[in-house]
Amino acid sequence: MTTASKKPRIGIIGTGAIGGFYGVMLARAGFDVHFLLRSEFEAVAQNGLRVESAVHGELLLNPVQAYASAADMPPCDWLLVGAKSTANVELAPLIAEAAAPDAKVLVLQNGLAVEDRLRAALPDSLHVLGGLCFICVHRLAPGVVAHQAFGAVNMGYHSGPTANADARQAIVEEGAALFKAAGIDSQAMPDLQQARWQKLVWNVPYNGLSVLLQASTSALMTDSYSRELIMDLMNEVVAGAEACGHSMPEGYAAKLFATTEQMPDYWPSMYHDFREKRPLELDAIYSRPLAAALDAGRDMPKIRALFQTLAFIDFHNI
Amino acid sequence: MTTASKKPRIGIIGTGAIGGFYGVMLARAGFDVHFLLRSEFEAVAQNGLRVESAVHGELLLNPVQAYASAADMPPCDWLLVGAKSTANVELAPLIAEAAAPDAKVLVLQNGLAVEDRLRAALPDSLHVLGGLCFICVHRLAPGVVAHQAFGAVNMGYHSGPTANADARQAIVEEGAALFKAAGIDSQAMPDLQQARWQKLVWNVPYNGLSVLLQASTSALMTDSYSRELIMDLMNEVVAGAEACGHSMPEGYAAKLFATTEQMPDYWPSMYHDFREKRPLELDAIYSRPLAAALDAGRDMPKIRALFQTLAFIDFHNI
């Protein structure tokens, strides 16, 4: 691991499916990766991290540089936040503790405005970036992640000490280069909010309907009524994004729809949250987009109805 | 029962919760009531019909004039159709068999256009009326009905040999008088379609959401998100009705909302259909109103989203 010391040091905050997968991939590419864990610390310290990937085969990282406390971590240049957005307020102090003075914090979460509360609670010297993961992963057991398909991470600059657009873009490209060095497709996006809206075109229909209808993607893509509803919801996201000044690429919804049809059967992350009685990421994926679109004069009635039913379910699920 | 012979003879087609309750009430008022049954024939022939009413106490009708075949029934002057609207096509020949030559067929079902298919399959000499039941009842066991609250039946003329408006109104008033004679509040409505839309203001939110959220009225009326969604759905029905030329009484949605808040906890009929894996009445309660409003240039997007999710559930429930 002598080469690792010349590369940026990476900290993984929240080693669930997302943090686990990307952390293992980066560590295998020779980066010096440190993992902060909570409930799974013992299992990972003992048995390492395992990714059962349909793409890359079985990947085992053992030993793992695992920590139960952020105070024990060395200062990291990059911090990847893979925890649920519902925990962001609690995460901020841990991130600050593990961060080098000018560290870059990459928030690998879905939805809108997930960086805002983190940002407010982090030192001004830290750069905050947002990352969108196009990936099918889920946690199988403590320290074990199933990777079904894809893996790309698109990222954009959110906020930080640099106001200069070129300097911001250089930081985003540095981040994308880390992932590319680990064999992961990654793009530096010029506009983070636009990228977040684009990701919502998938998340809004599939995450919510997987919970509401207790159905995975292949069931949702088989029934003619759910297909129609998915397309309607996607079109509402596209219209909402456009009202907010973020136009989507031509035919984007139809392309995502077709891609999902070709995907292996998949249970979106919100379904796993529901099953394990964790709070659902309704604020990031529904409330914030609904509020943003409404502020721009555009209601998204079917998305609102979906949100209202999910909020009822979430309340009764805890 | 000598007085009964001077009163119109009444046939009950589909002795479930609705047919059972009204049939028992009419029989107790001295009418000559004949019940057509299918799966519950043996139980009712042996033990009679029992209504466990929170309003009227326990009502037992025994013996019951019960029939397993419509061909065995005497010609009835009034036929009350309490079966599910999803079975209307199969019911028409049974109704025709049990009907006196100029009988009145009162369709006690929810939704729009439930009379249309029946009408097409019935002799022209029969009058068809629609009836809206404002009642909380459900089937407890074969031949046993729980009655929780209310009971009113509002009715209107649908179609038949009489074109004259006064003659039609006289028939509707004759029907309302039967119910009133049995101590049941009943109004002759000048416009059946208007009455059907008015009933939809309740049925659209509560029936569908009880299935989608596995929740009874009191749970739905406690959560702030479901309350908001119910009010939104009610407002869409009111706007759809108005687009179709049926204006609702001032403040009608708000009044129904408040009434539901005061009601005993109630599981709507669609929930019972779902639990017992019967087809849901989606055509009458959702598809027809959606199509009618859209024809009049008005979409009802939240109702459409609710319908799309229910159609998915219905398909996977059988």
XYZ file of C-alpha atoms in Angstrom:
636
model
C 0.000 0.000 0.000
C 2.956 2.368 -0.457
C 1.396 4.002 -3.510
C -1.706 4.829 -1.505
C 0.033 7.502 0.492
C 0.541 9.638 -2.631
C -3.117 9.500 -3.478
C -5.768 11.456 -1.585
C -6.977 9.785 1.587
C -10.650 8.871 1.421
C -13.086 8.546 4.303
C -16.414 6.735 3.967
C -19.111 8.106 6.249
C -21.937 5.592 6.422
C -20.769 2.242 5.159
C -24.063 0.879 3.888
C -24.634 -0.382 0.366
C -23.446 2.803 -1.365
C -20.532 3.618 0.936
C -19.503 -0.019 1.093
C -19.494 -0.553 -2.652
C -17.597 2.593 -3.629
C -15.235 2.301 -0.662
C -14.265 -1.237 -1.608
C -13.815 -0.284 -5.271
C -11.591 2.683 -4.350
C -9.536 0.648 -1.860
C -8.979 -2.069 -4.462
C -7.726 0.643 -6.850
C -5.027 1.463 -4.315
C -6.559 4.414 -2.507
C -6.102 4.778 1.237
C -9.728 4.322 2.336
C -11.016 4.593 5.911
C -14.495 3.440 6.851
C -16.646 4.870 9.643
C -19.192 2.345 10.846
C -21.814 2.185 13.521
C -23.814 -1.008 14.064
C -21.709 -3.007 11.599
C -18.295 -2.111 13.048
C -17.669 -5.452 14.793
C -18.652 -7.525 11.781
C -16.518 -5.491 9.374
C -13.490 -5.290 11.668
C -13.621 -9.066 12.028
C -14.645 -10.276 8.565
C -13.937 -7.348 6.268
C -16.242 -5.887 3.641
C -17.622 -8.109 0.891
C -19.265 -6.990 -2.336
C -21.127 -9.690 -4.219
C -21.178 -8.104 -7.630
C -22.950 -9.369 -10.705
C -20.524 -7.212 -12.693
C -17.169 -7.590 -10.926
C -17.581 -10.939 -9.198
C -16.973 -11.318 -5.470
C -14.802 -8.545 -4.027
C -13.423 -8.977 -0.526
C -11.645 -6.188 1.343
C -9.957 -7.600 4.452
C -8.531 -6.191 6.603
C -10.581 -2.981 6.506
C -9.437 0.329 8.019
C -12.602 0.454 10.080
C -13.523 2.932 12.811
C -16.310 3.075 15.338
C -15.574 6.733 16.055
C -14.813 9.611 13.688
C -12.330 10.990 16.241
C -10.068 7.999 15.578
C -9.916 8.543 11.811
C -6.914 10.232 10.172
C -7.674 13.526 8.374
C -9.255 12.626 5.037
C -8.983 14.622 1.812
C -12.228 13.277 0.423
C -15.232 12.232 2.455
C -17.923 10.168 0.792
C -21.266 10.397 2.562
C -23.303 7.283 1.792
C -25.644 7.390 4.783
C -29.355 8.148 4.484
C -30.198 11.816 3.946
C -32.557 11.588 6.922
C -29.432 11.387 9.157
C -27.555 14.369 7.693
C -27.909 16.608 10.735
C -26.271 14.022 12.990
C -23.551 13.320 10.438
C -22.159 16.844 10.160
C -20.010 16.767 13.322
C -18.592 13.349 12.376
C -17.677 14.604 8.926
C -16.010 17.679 10.397
C -13.981 15.456 12.732
C -12.699 13.201 9.956
C -11.975 16.014 7.486
C -8.615 17.474 6.508
C -8.695 21.316 6.641
C -9.686 21.771 2.967
C -11.400 18.430 2.469
C -14.020 17.734 -0.161
C -17.286 16.251 1.090
C -19.144 14.308 -1.592
C -22.791 13.701 -0.674
C -23.871 10.480 -2.421
C -27.592 10.837 -1.819
C -30.739 11.249 -3.854
C -33.163 14.121 -3.884
C -32.969 17.881 -3.667
C -31.272 20.069 -1.076
C -29.643 17.167 0.757
C -26.418 19.195 1.036
C -28.088 22.261 2.559
C -28.361 21.171 6.190
C -24.956 19.493 6.092
C -23.456 22.635 4.639
C -24.851 24.810 7.407
C -23.310 22.542 10.027
C -19.856 22.134 8.419
C -16.786 24.397 8.645
C -16.597 26.980 5.864
C -13.207 25.627 4.768
C -14.767 22.385 3.468
C -15.947 21.964 -0.096
C -19.322 20.277 -0.477
C -20.142 18.359 -3.639
C -23.215 16.351 -4.537
C -23.034 12.966 -6.237
C -25.701 10.972 -8.058
C -25.194 7.230 -8.104
C -26.643 5.295 -11.012
C -26.371 1.899 -9.432
C -28.369 -1.083 -8.210
C -26.970 -2.098 -4.829
C -28.394 -3.181 -1.527
C -27.112 -4.393 1.792
C -27.349 -8.150 2.289
C -25.959 -8.503 5.817
C -23.514 -6.628 8.081
C -20.508 -5.896 5.879
C -22.008 -7.587 2.829
C -23.278 -5.644 -0.180
C -25.057 -7.015 -3.256
C -24.245 -5.147 -6.468
C -26.680 -5.947 -9.244
C -25.888 -3.481 -12.028
C -24.391 -0.165 -13.122
C -22.247 2.049 -10.927
C -21.734 5.482 -12.492
C -21.407 8.523 -10.224
C -22.106 11.982 -11.617
C -21.123 14.861 -9.422
C -21.311 18.625 -9.172
C -20.074 21.393 -6.890
C -22.466 22.581 -4.206
C -20.705 25.151 -2.020
C -17.441 25.975 -0.335
C -14.515 28.347 0.020
C -13.908 28.612 -3.731
C -16.172 30.992 -5.630
C -14.221 30.692 -8.862
C -16.068 28.551 -11.396
C -12.923 27.055 -12.920
C -11.528 26.149 -9.511
C -14.852 24.514 -8.606
C -14.899 22.590 -11.847
C -11.313 21.428 -11.212
C -12.346 20.042 -7.830
C -15.303 18.213 -9.353
C -13.037 16.770 -12.029
C -10.584 15.644 -9.374
C -13.473 13.808 -7.710
C -14.607 12.213 -10.953
C -11.007 11.151 -11.605
C -10.911 9.223 -8.309
C -13.850 7.129 -9.399
C -12.551 6.663 -12.912
C -9.245 5.456 -11.462
C -11.302 2.786 -9.696
C -12.949 1.717 -12.936
C -16.181 3.570 -12.236
C -17.793 5.778 -14.834
C -18.049 9.317 -13.494
C -18.894 12.708 -14.941
C -18.282 16.201 -13.643
C -21.622 17.992 -14.011
C -21.613 21.747 -14.603
C -24.910 22.181 -12.700
C -25.565 20.066 -9.608
C -29.233 21.018 -9.263
C -29.892 20.055 -12.859
C -28.198 16.694 -12.221
C -30.272 16.188 -9.068
C -33.531 16.870 -10.951
C -32.435 14.473 -13.658
C -31.937 11.715 -11.108
C -35.361 12.457 -9.627
C -36.973 11.395 -12.899
C -36.101 7.844 -11.839
C -36.318 8.139 -8.065
C -39.731 9.768 -7.808
C -41.702 6.985 -9.488
C -39.736 3.866 -8.585
C -38.806 4.569 -4.984
C -42.282 5.611 -3.929
C -44.224 3.009 -5.878
C -41.997 0.195 -4.620
C -43.178 1.051 -1.104
C -46.774 1.918 -1.925
C -47.385 -1.139 -4.097
C -44.858 -3.470 -2.462
C -43.504 -4.089 -5.917
C -40.070 -4.324 -7.529
C -39.168 -2.786 -10.872
C -40.090 -5.806 -12.964
C -43.585 -6.013 -11.455
C -44.026 -2.269 -11.927
C -42.866 -2.504 -15.533
C -45.223 -5.394 -16.346
C -48.590 -3.938 -15.341
C -50.099 -1.472 -17.815
C -51.529 0.806 -15.105
C -48.309 1.137 -13.151
C -46.403 1.723 -16.411
C -48.795 4.545 -17.231
C -48.454 5.994 -13.739
C -44.636 5.794 -13.851
C -44.586 7.663 -17.157
C -47.039 10.263 -15.779
C -44.867 10.775 -12.693
C -41.713 11.054 -14.812
C -43.394 13.652 -17.003
C -44.390 15.643 -13.921
C -40.759 15.644 -12.721
C -39.575 16.824 -16.134
C -42.171 19.620 -16.152
C -41.295 20.555 -12.565
C -37.589 20.650 -13.406
C -38.264 22.851 -16.386
C -40.364 25.217 -14.305
C -37.324 25.480 -12.012
C -35.111 26.331 -14.968
C -33.506 22.903 -15.409
C -34.418 21.500 -18.774
C -33.928 17.781 -19.192
C -32.233 16.213 -22.207
C -34.664 15.448 -25.041
C -36.478 12.144 -24.472
C -34.823 11.614 -21.097
C -37.878 10.142 -19.328
C -38.564 7.690 -22.139
C -34.921 6.619 -22.105
C -34.921 5.975 -18.347
C -38.184 4.076 -18.696
C -36.664 1.853 -21.378
C -33.463 1.360 -19.359
C -35.491 0.227 -16.352
C -37.258 -2.284 -18.527
C -33.914 -3.858 -19.417
C -32.560 -3.790 -15.855
C -32.403 -6.851 -13.625
C -35.330 -6.913 -11.223
C -34.625 -4.320 -8.547
C -36.053 -3.220 -5.203
C -35.266 0.503 -4.823
C -33.580 1.748 -1.670
C -36.777 3.239 -0.254
C -38.329 -0.209 -0.206
C -35.413 -1.517 1.870
C -35.805 1.455 4.220
C -39.502 0.657 4.565
C -38.895 -3.037 5.203
C -36.299 -2.287 7.842
C -38.540 0.362 9.417
C -36.101 3.186 8.767
C -37.479 6.665 8.060
C -38.143 7.133 4.337
C -36.218 9.823 2.418
C -39.434 11.703 1.680
C -38.090 15.158 2.339
C -35.278 14.918 -0.219
C -37.133 12.958 -2.887
C -40.643 14.428 -2.590
C -41.153 17.453 -0.313
C -38.243 19.495 -1.596
C -38.988 18.980 -5.292
C -42.714 19.644 -4.694
C -41.906 22.872 -2.849
C -39.357 23.980 -5.448
C -41.731 23.384 -8.355
C -44.630 25.061 -6.556
C -42.431 28.086 -5.828
C -41.835 28.222 -9.561
C -45.607 28.134 -10.147
C -45.930 24.470 -11.061
C -47.859 21.869 -9.088
C -47.077 18.176 -9.589
C -50.401 16.668 -8.462
C -49.672 12.982 -8.953
C -46.330 13.319 -7.206
C -48.091 15.164 -4.395
C -50.671 12.383 -4.055
C -47.857 9.820 -4.010
C -46.033 11.825 -1.363
C -49.160 12.166 0.778
C -49.718 8.409 0.772
C -46.028 7.737 1.519
C -46.050 10.224 4.389
C -48.988 8.310 5.885
C -47.125 5.015 5.456
C -43.871 6.420 6.853
C -45.625 7.744 9.950
C -47.220 4.373 10.668
C -44.039 2.408 9.906
C -41.885 3.529 12.803
C -98.420 -11.403 6.777
C -101.854 -10.738 5.261
C -101.161 -7.040 4.880
C -98.061 -7.811 2.861
C -100.041 -8.980 -0.118
C -101.487 -5.501 -0.610
C -98.036 -3.975 -0.643
C -95.630 -4.349 -3.549
C -93.644 -7.568 -3.538
C -89.941 -6.972 -3.159
C -87.079 -9.130 -4.435
C -83.531 -8.767 -3.150
C -80.884 -9.678 -5.718
C -77.588 -10.165 -3.930
C -78.160 -10.574 -0.225
C -74.867 -9.209 1.052
C -74.543 -6.398 3.586
C -76.658 -3.895 1.619
C -79.313 -6.296 0.343
C -79.479 -8.062 3.692
C -79.901 -4.909 5.739
C -82.568 -3.273 3.591
C -84.352 -6.562 2.952
C -84.627 -7.278 6.660
C -85.808 -3.732 7.398
C -88.484 -3.922 4.675
C -89.637 -7.399 5.747
C -89.954 -6.228 9.352
C -92.123 -3.344 8.094
C -94.558 -5.891 6.689
C -93.443 -6.066 3.056
C -93.412 -9.379 1.235
C -89.671 -9.727 0.672
C -87.953 -12.540 -1.248
C -84.205 -13.039 -1.101
C -82.059 -14.510 -3.868
C -78.856 -15.987 -2.475
C -75.885 -17.866 -3.809
C -73.185 -19.098 -1.451
C -75.135 -18.139 1.672
C -78.397 -19.858 0.756
C -78.005 -22.834 3.114
C -77.027 -20.709 6.092
C -79.900 -18.245 5.590
C -82.529 -20.922 4.883
C -81.509 -22.630 8.115
C -80.770 -19.755 10.495
C -82.446 -16.740 8.933
C -80.930 -13.308 8.381
C -79.512 -11.375 11.307
C -78.635 -7.689 11.420
C -76.518 -6.609 14.355
C -77.325 -2.925 14.335
C -75.780 -0.241 16.496
C -78.886 1.805 15.732
C -81.794 -0.674 15.828
C -80.360 -3.415 18.050
C -80.322 -7.036 16.929
C -82.819 -7.765 14.158
C -83.545 -11.375 13.288
C -85.620 -12.406 10.268
C -86.474 -16.095 10.492
C -87.836 -17.807 8.501
C -86.596 -16.047 5.373
C -88.206 -16.403 1.939
C -84.890 -17.508 0.508
C -84.148 -18.809 -3.000
C -81.123 -20.377 -4.564
C -82.547 -19.806 -8.060
C -84.276 -16.758 -9.534
C -86.594 -19.090 -11.483
C -88.226 -20.145 -8.196
C -89.041 -16.580 -7.101
C -92.557 -15.144 -7.493
C -92.813 -12.093 -9.825
C -91.560 -9.091 -7.855
C -92.752 -5.484 -8.263
C -89.520 -4.029 -6.940
C -86.114 -5.565 -7.291
C -83.305 -4.258 -5.123
C -79.875 -5.009 -6.539
C -77.335 -5.050 -3.711
C -74.665 -7.167 -5.401
C -71.303 -5.768 -6.463
C -71.378 -3.713 -9.657
C -68.627 -5.949 -11.028
C -71.264 -8.715 -11.322
C -73.955 -6.698 -13.129
C -73.655 -8.490 -16.461
C -74.308 -11.875 -14.861
C -77.152 -10.459 -12.773
C -79.332 -9.185 -15.617
C -80.907 -12.532 -16.564
C -81.643 -13.294 -12.896
C -83.327 -9.936 -12.456
C -85.395 -10.467 -15.587
C -86.521 -13.852 -14.290
C -87.648 -12.505 -10.911
C -89.348 -9.384 -12.312
C -93.061 -8.706 -12.719
C -93.806 -7.312 -16.242
C -93.516 -3.629 -15.250
C -91.171 -4.087 -12.297
C -88.882 -1.421 -10.957
C -85.228 -2.364 -10.622
C -83.391 -0.276 -8.009
C -79.626 -0.513 -8.371
C -78.127 0.078 -4.906
C -74.542 0.511 -6.015
C -71.891 3.197 -5.969
C -70.196 4.878 -8.881
C -71.190 6.063 -12.316
C -72.922 4.204 -15.111
C -73.583 1.074 -13.050
C -77.091 0.865 -14.524
C -75.938 1.041 -18.146
C -74.895 -2.565 -18.735
C -77.799 -3.900 -16.695
C -80.177 -1.732 -18.704
C -78.911 -3.064 -22.004
C -79.508 -6.632 -20.844
C -82.974 -6.115 -19.319
C -86.421 -6.163 -21.022
C -87.590 -2.704 -22.137
C -90.702 -3.004 -19.967
C -88.672 -2.723 -16.764
C -87.954 0.574 -15.051
C -84.386 1.034 -13.871
C -83.633 3.328 -10.939
C -80.376 4.051 -9.190
C -80.049 4.264 -5.423
C -77.295 5.717 -3.258
C -76.954 4.229 0.198
C -75.536 6.418 2.943
C -74.814 3.658 5.372
C -72.050 1.874 7.259
C -72.679 -1.854 6.956
C -70.577 -4.915 6.333
C -71.053 -8.640 6.219
C -69.911 -10.463 9.340
C -70.652 -14.073 8.402
C -73.107 -15.954 6.133
C -76.490 -14.362 6.826
C -75.104 -11.944 9.414
C -74.753 -8.206 8.741
C -73.171 -5.568 10.992
C -74.855 -2.162 10.778
C -72.752 0.581 12.315
C -74.451 3.832 11.367
C -76.812 5.736 9.056
C -79.048 4.132 6.447
C -80.542 6.728 4.085
C -81.212 5.772 0.462
C -81.508 8.496 -2.157
C -82.778 7.410 -5.537
C -83.410 8.652 -9.039
C -84.862 7.385 -12.308
C -82.421 5.981 -14.812
C -84.373 4.589 -17.797
C -87.460 2.650 -18.748
C -90.752 2.571 -20.614
C -91.934 5.898 -19.181
C -90.565 9.037 -20.853
C -92.864 11.371 -18.951
C -90.963 13.229 -16.243
C -93.904 13.319 -13.821
C -94.545 9.605 -14.229
C -90.848 8.931 -13.622
C -90.845 11.116 -10.548
C -93.956 9.295 -9.261
C -92.155 5.956 -9.576
C -89.122 7.296 -7.715
C -91.367 8.635 -4.985
C -93.096 5.285 -4.736
C -89.660 3.738 -4.189
C -88.689 6.303 -1.579
C -92.019 5.675 0.171
C -91.205 1.952 0.544
C -88.047 2.798 2.456
C -89.716 5.483 4.516
C -92.421 2.982 5.478
C -89.580 0.820 6.844
C -88.258 3.722 8.927
C -85.430 4.525 6.507
C -84.756 8.050 5.371
C -85.106 8.262 1.590
C -85.261 11.044 -0.975
C -86.451 11.061 -4.569
C -83.681 12.830 -6.496
C -84.610 14.780 -9.627
C -81.234 13.978 -11.265
C -79.682 10.558 -10.737
C -76.302 11.440 -12.266
C -75.993 14.446 -9.985
C -76.786 12.207 -7.010
C -74.201 9.659 -8.158
C -71.489 12.332 -8.445
C -72.402 13.610 -5.018
C -71.902 10.154 -3.533
C -68.549 9.876 -5.302
C -67.250 12.765 -3.227
C -67.125 10.264 -0.353
C -66.440 7.051 -2.214
C -63.479 8.202 -4.285
C -61.202 9.089 -1.370
C -62.266 6.662 1.336
C -62.801 3.486 -0.657
C -59.531 3.717 -2.538
C -57.356 4.912 0.322
C -58.678 2.208 2.647
C -57.218 -0.354 0.244
C -54.068 1.523 -0.714
C -53.118 2.441 2.852
C -54.777 -0.489 4.641
C -56.466 2.081 6.814
C -59.960 2.658 8.193
C -61.659 6.036 8.330
C -60.412 6.992 11.788
C -56.762 6.333 10.855
C -57.249 8.280 7.611
C -58.840 11.168 9.501
C -56.039 11.335 12.091
C -52.971 11.751 9.874
C -52.442 15.242 8.478
C -51.169 13.998 5.091
C -54.066 11.647 4.460
C -56.501 14.363 5.562
C -54.969 16.718 3.023
C -55.097 14.053 0.317
C -58.746 13.217 1.101
C -59.711 16.883 0.818
C -57.724 17.189 -2.454
C -59.469 14.125 -3.886
C -62.884 15.426 -2.794
C -62.175 18.746 -4.458
C -61.206 16.974 -7.671
C -64.523 15.085 -7.649
C -66.433 18.327 -7.104
C -64.556 19.997 -9.983
C -65.089 16.929 -12.211
C -68.802 16.894 -11.403
C -69.087 20.562 -12.213
C -67.286 20.061 -15.528
C -69.933 17.427 -16.277
C -72.710 19.896 -15.477
C -73.540 18.633 -11.988
C -72.853 21.314 -9.464
C -72.534 20.153 -5.875
C -74.271 21.886 -2.974
C -72.189 24.692 -1.439
C -69.628 23.331 1.023
C -70.594 19.720 0.320
C -67.056 18.268 0.459
C -66.269 20.002 3.727
C -69.533 18.741 5.204
C -68.829 15.121 4.207
C -65.313 15.460 5.593
C -66.673 16.668 8.935
C -69.342 13.939 8.986
C -66.698 11.272 8.438
C -64.745 12.671 11.359
C -67.769 12.104 13.627
C -68.543 8.648 12.272
C -67.688 5.455 14.112
C -64.488 3.933 12.743
C -65.363 2.353 9.403
C -63.734 0.111 6.815
C -65.271 0.997 3.433
C -66.718 -1.740 1.242
C -63.767 -1.720 -1.146
C -61.485 -2.724 1.703
C -63.696 -5.731 2.431
C -63.646 -6.626 -1.260
C -59.861 -6.416 -1.216
C -59.520 -8.527 1.918
C -61.816 -11.194 0.529
C -60.006 -11.079 -2.829
C -63.084 -9.987 -4.744
C -62.638 -7.720 -7.771
C -62.656 -4.049 -6.747
C -65.366 -1.737 -8.083
C -62.811 0.372 -9.926
C -64.782 0.783 -13.119
C -67.800 2.369 -11.430
C -65.979 4.425 -8.829
C -62.872 5.503 -10.763
C -62.721 4.728 -14.504
C -66.181 6.000 -15.389
C -65.892 9.290 -13.491
C -62.362 9.845 -14.873
C -63.590 9.241 -18.411
C -66.680 11.418 -17.964
C -64.684 14.337 -16.555
C -62.006 14.003 -19.233
C -64.708 14.023 -21.919
C -65.860 17.290 -20.400
C -62.293 18.617 -20.629
C -61.280 18.120 -16.995
C -58.550 15.810 -15.765
C -58.549 14.660 -12.137
C -54.839 13.821 -11.731
C -54.779 12.694 -8.114
C -57.825 10.505 -8.679
C -56.132 9.082 -11.758
C -52.971 8.294 -9.767
C -55.109 6.642 -7.074
C -56.934 4.626 -9.725
C -53.681 3.530 -11.371
C -52.303 2.226 -8.078
C -55.592 0.477 -7.255
C -55.708 -1.149 -10.685
C -52.232 -2.565 -10.019
C -53.346 -3.850 -6.614
C -56.594 -5.293 -7.981
C -54.758 -7.176 -10.718
C -52.361 -8.742 -8.217
C -55.079 -9.525 -5.670
C -57.011 -12.187 -7.543
